[in-house]
JSON list of C-alpha atoms in Angstrom, two decimals:
[
{"chain": "A", "resi": 3, "resn": "UNK", "atom": "CA", "xyz": [0.00, 0.00, 0.00]},
{"chain": "A", "resi": 4, "resn": "UNK", "atom": "CA", "xyz": [1.25, 3.46, -0.85]},
{"chain": "A", "resi": 5, "resn": "UNK", "atom": "CA", "xyz": [1.25, 6.79, 1.01]},
{"chain": "A", "resi": 6, "resn": "UNK", "atom": "CA", "xyz": [-2.05, 8.37, 2.04]},
{"chain": "A", "resi": 7, "resn": "UNK", "atom": "CA", "xyz": [-3.50, 11.02, -0.31]},
{"chain": "A", "resi": 8, "resn": "UNK", "atom": "CA", "xyz": [-4.62, 14.62, 0.36]},
{"chain": "A", "resi": 9, "resn": "UNK", "atom": "CA", "xyz": [-7.71, 15.25, 2.41]},
{"chain": "A", "resi": 10, "resn": "UNK", "atom": "CA", "xyz": [-10.86, 15.82, 0.32]},
{"chain": "A", "resi": 11, "resn": "UNK", "atom": "CA", "xyz": [-13.15, 18.86, 0.14]},
{"chain": "A", "resi": 12, "resn": "UNK", "atom": "CA", "xyz": [-15.49, 19.60, 3.04]},
{"chain": "A", "resi": 13, "resn": "UNK", "atom": "CA", "xyz": [-19.02, 18.32, 2.44]},
{"chain": "A", "resi": 14, "resn": "UNK", "atom": "CA", "xyz": [-22.30, 20.26, 2.81]},
{"chain": "A", "resi": 15, "resn": "UNK", "atom": "CA", "xyz": [-23.48, 21.16, 6.34]},
{"chain": "A", "resi": 16, "resn": "UNK", "atom": "CA", "xyz": [-25.89, 18.63, 7.85]},
{"chain": "A", "resi": 17, "resn": "UNK", "atom": "CA", "xyz": [-29.25, 19.16, 9.55]},
{"chain": "A", "resi": 18, "resn": "UNK", "atom": "CA", "xyz": [-29.37, 20.73, 12.97]},
{"chain": "A", "resi": 19, "resn": "UNK", "atom": "CA", "xyz": [-29.33, 18.28, 15.86]},
{"chain": "A", "resi": 20, "resn": "UNK", "atom": "CA", "xyz": [-31.76, 17.89, 18.76]},
{"chain": "A", "resi": 21, "resn": "UNK", "atom": "CA", "xyz": [-31.79, 20.42, 21.59]},
{"chain": "A", "resi": 22, "resn": "UNK", "atom": "CA", "xyz": [-29.82, 19.34, 24.61]},
{"chain": "A", "resi": 23, "resn": "UNK", "atom": "CA", "xyz": [-30.92, 19.20, 28.22]},
{"chain": "A", "resi": 24, "resn": "UNK", "atom": "CA", "xyz": [-31.44, 22.50, 30.09]},
{"chain": "A", "resi": 25, "resn": "UNK", "atom": "CA", "xyz": [-28.58, 23.34, 32.40]},
{"chain": "A", "resi": 26, "resn": "UNK", "atom": "CA", "xyz": [-28.76, 24.19, 36.08]},
{"chain": "A", "resi": 27, "resn": "UNK", "atom": "CA", "xyz": [-29.94, 27.65, 37.08]},
{"chain": "A", "resi": 28, "resn": "UNK", "atom": "CA", "xyz": [-27.25, 30.09, 38.05]},
{"chain": "A", "resi": 29, "resn": "UNK", "atom": "CA", "xyz": [-26.96, 32.04, 41.27]},
{"chain": "A", "resi": 30, "resn": "UNK", "atom": "CA", "xyz": [-29.50, 34.82, 41.91]},
{"chain": "A", "resi": 31, "resn": "UNK", "atom": "CA", "xyz": [-27.85, 38.20, 42.18]},
{"chain": "A", "resi": 32, "resn": "UNK", "atom": "CA", "xyz": [-28.51, 41.08, 44.54]},
{"chain": "A", "resi": 33, "resn": "UNK", "atom": "CA", "xyz": [-31.70, 43.08, 44.00]},
{"chain": "A", "resi": 34, "resn": "UNK", "atom": "CA", "xyz": [-31.34, 46.30, 42.04]},
{"chain": "A", "resi": 35, "resn": "UNK", "atom": "CA", "xyz": [-31.98, 49.83, 43.20]},
{"chain": "A", "resi": 36, "resn": "UNK", "atom": "CA", "xyz": [-35.53, 50.92, 43.85]},
{"chain": "A", "resi": 37, "resn": "UNK", "atom": "CA", "xyz": [-37.06, 52.76, 40.91]},
{"chain": "A", "resi": 38, "resn": "UNK", "atom": "CA", "xyz": [-38.31, 56.35, 40.98]},
{"chain": "A", "resi": 39, "resn": "UNK", "atom": "CA", "xyz": [-41.73, 57.09, 42.44]},
{"chain": "A", "resi": 40, "resn": "UNK", "atom": "CA", "xyz": [-44.46, 57.23, 39.81]},
{"chain": "A", "resi": 41, "resn": "UNK", "atom": "CA", "xyz": [-46.39, 60.32, 38.85]},
{"chain": "A", "resi": 42, "resn": "UNK", "atom": "CA", "xyz": [-49.69, 60.81, 40.67]},
{"chain": "A", "resi": 43, "resn": "UNK", "atom": "CA", "xyz": [-52.42, 61.70, 38.23]},
{"chain": "A", "resi": 44, "resn": "UNK", "atom": "CA", "xyz": [-54.89, 64.54, 38.77]},
{"chain": "A", "resi": 45, "resn": "UNK", "atom": "CA", "xyz": [-57.82, 62.12, 39.24]},
{"chain": "A", "resi": 46, "resn": "UNK", "atom": "CA", "xyz": [-56.23, 60.84, 42.44]},
{"chain": "A", "resi": 47, "resn": "UNK", "atom": "CA", "xyz": [-56.11, 64.34, 43.91]},
{"chain": "A", "resi": 48, "resn": "UNK", "atom": "CA", "xyz": [-59.72, 65.44, 43.52]},
{"chain": "A", "resi": 49, "resn": "UNK", "atom": "CA", "xyz": [-63.10, 63.98, 44.38]},
{"chain": "A", "resi": 50, "resn": "UNK", "atom": "CA", "xyz": [-64.70, 63.92, 40.91]},
{"chain": "A", "resi": 51, "resn": "UNK", "atom": "CA", "xyz": [-65.08, 60.15, 40.96]},
{"chain": "A", "resi": 52, "resn": "UNK", "atom": "CA", "xyz": [-66.66, 60.27, 44.43]},
{"chain": "A", "resi": 53, "resn": "UNK", "atom": "CA", "xyz": [-69.19, 62.84, 43.25]},
{"chain": "A", "resi": 54, "resn": "UNK", "atom": "CA", "xyz": [-70.08, 60.77, 40.18]},
{"chain": "A", "resi": 55, "resn": "UNK", "atom": "CA", "xyz": [-70.53, 57.62, 42.28]},
{"chain": "A", "resi": 56, "resn": "UNK", "atom": "CA", "xyz": [-72.71, 59.53, 44.76]},
{"chain": "A", "resi": 57, "resn": "UNK", "atom": "CA", "xyz": [-74.83, 60.80, 41.86]},
{"chain": "A", "resi": 58, "resn": "UNK", "atom": "CA", "xyz": [-75.29, 57.22, 40.57]},
{"chain": "A", "resi": 59, "resn": "UNK", "atom": "CA", "xyz": [-76.26, 56.05, 44.07]},
{"chain": "A", "resi": 60, "resn": "UNK", "atom": "CA", "xyz": [-78.91, 58.79, 44.24]},
{"chain": "A", "resi": 61, "resn": "UNK", "atom": "CA", "xyz": [-80.26, 57.84, 40.81]},
{"chain": "A", "resi": 62, "resn": "UNK", "atom": "CA", "xyz": [-80.50, 54.15, 41.79]},
{"chain": "A", "resi": 63, "resn": "UNK", "atom": "CA", "xyz": [-82.25, 55.07, 45.06]},
{"chain": "A", "resi": 64, "resn": "UNK", "atom": "CA", "xyz": [-84.84, 57.19, 43.22]},
{"chain": "A", "resi": 65, "resn": "UNK", "atom": "CA", "xyz": [-85.31, 54.49, 40.59]},
{"chain": "A", "resi": 66, "resn": "UNK", "atom": "CA", "xyz": [-85.95, 51.94, 43.33]},
{"chain": "A", "resi": 67, "resn": "UNK", "atom": "CA", "xyz": [-88.55, 54.21, 44.96]},
{"chain": "A", "resi": 68, "resn": "UNK", "atom": "CA", "xyz": [-90.33, 54.84, 41.65]},
{"chain": "A", "resi": 69, "resn": "UNK", "atom": "CA", "xyz": [-90.36, 51.11, 40.84]},
{"chain": "A", "resi": 70, "resn": "UNK", "atom": "CA", "xyz": [-92.04, 50.38, 44.19]},
{"chain": "A", "resi": 71, "resn": "UNK", "atom": "CA", "xyz": [-94.63, 53.12, 43.55]},
{"chain": "A", "resi": 72, "resn": "UNK", "atom": "CA", "xyz": [-95.43, 51.66, 40.13]},
{"chain": "A", "resi": 73, "resn": "UNK", "atom": "CA", "xyz": [-95.87, 48.21, 41.71]},
{"chain": "A", "resi": 74, "resn": "UNK", "atom": "CA", "xyz": [-98.28, 49.65, 44.30]},
{"chain": "A", "resi": 75, "resn": "UNK", "atom": "CA", "xyz": [-100.32, 51.43, 41.61]},
{"chain": "A", "resi": 76, "resn": "UNK", "atom": "CA", "xyz": [-100.40, 48.25, 39.51]},
{"chain": "A", "resi": 77, "resn": "UNK", "atom": "CA", "xyz": [-101.69, 46.30, 42.52]},
{"chain": "A", "resi": 78, "resn": "UNK", "atom": "CA", "xyz": [-104.45, 48.87, 43.07]},
{"chain": "A", "resi": 79, "resn": "UNK", "atom": "CA", "xyz": [-105.44, 48.76, 39.40]},
{"chain": "A", "resi": 80, "resn": "UNK", "atom": "CA", "xyz": [-105.55, 44.96, 39.44]},
{"chain": "A", "resi": 81, "resn": "UNK", "atom": "CA", "xyz": [-107.69, 45.05, 42.59]},
{"chain": "A", "resi": 82, "resn": "UNK", "atom": "CA", "xyz": [-110.16, 47.51, 41.00]},
{"chain": "A", "resi": 83, "resn": "UNK", "atom": "CA", "xyz": [-110.39, 45.42, 37.83]},
{"chain": "A", "resi": 84, "resn": "UNK", "atom": "CA", "xyz": [-111.06, 42.26, 39.84]},
{"chain": "A", "resi": 85, "resn": "UNK", "atom": "CA", "xyz": [-113.68, 44.04, 41.98]},
{"chain": "A", "resi": 86, "resn": "UNK", "atom": "CA", "xyz": [-115.43, 45.56, 38.96]},
{"chain": "A", "resi": 87, "resn": "UNK", "atom": "CA", "xyz": [-115.55, 42.23, 37.12]},
{"chain": "A", "resi": 88, "resn": "UNK", "atom": "CA", "xyz": [-117.26, 40.62, 40.17]},
{"chain": "A", "resi": 89, "resn": "UNK", "atom": "CA", "xyz": [-119.75, 43.50, 40.44]},
{"chain": "A", "resi": 90, "resn": "UNK", "atom": "CA", "xyz": [-120.47, 43.39, 36.70]},
{"chain": "A", "resi": 91, "resn": "UNK", "atom": "CA", "xyz": [-121.07, 39.62, 36.96]},
{"chain": "A", "resi": 92, "resn": "UNK", "atom": "CA", "xyz": [-123.84, 40.15, 39.54]},
{"chain": "A", "resi": 93, "resn": "UNK", "atom": "CA", "xyz": [-125.77, 42.57, 37.33]},
{"chain": "A", "resi": 94, "resn": "UNK", "atom": "CA", "xyz": [-125.77, 40.28, 34.31]}
]
């Protein structure tokens, strides 16, 4: 056998291999500096939201009262209709 020949050309790159196992987690460092204080918006300084919520509470209270009044009137109307139908039945 004779001497070995020159090395051949490099072939094309192959497909990517499988992902390996995940390594151990490293040490946790010191916490950073505290960030700057945030800006306080104008809505937090006034009572506009409180006034709006109070207004809604008043509206709901009045709506509840009016609903009860309507129910009472409806009961009275139903009672009158029932009474009149009994009275009309006697005169027939």
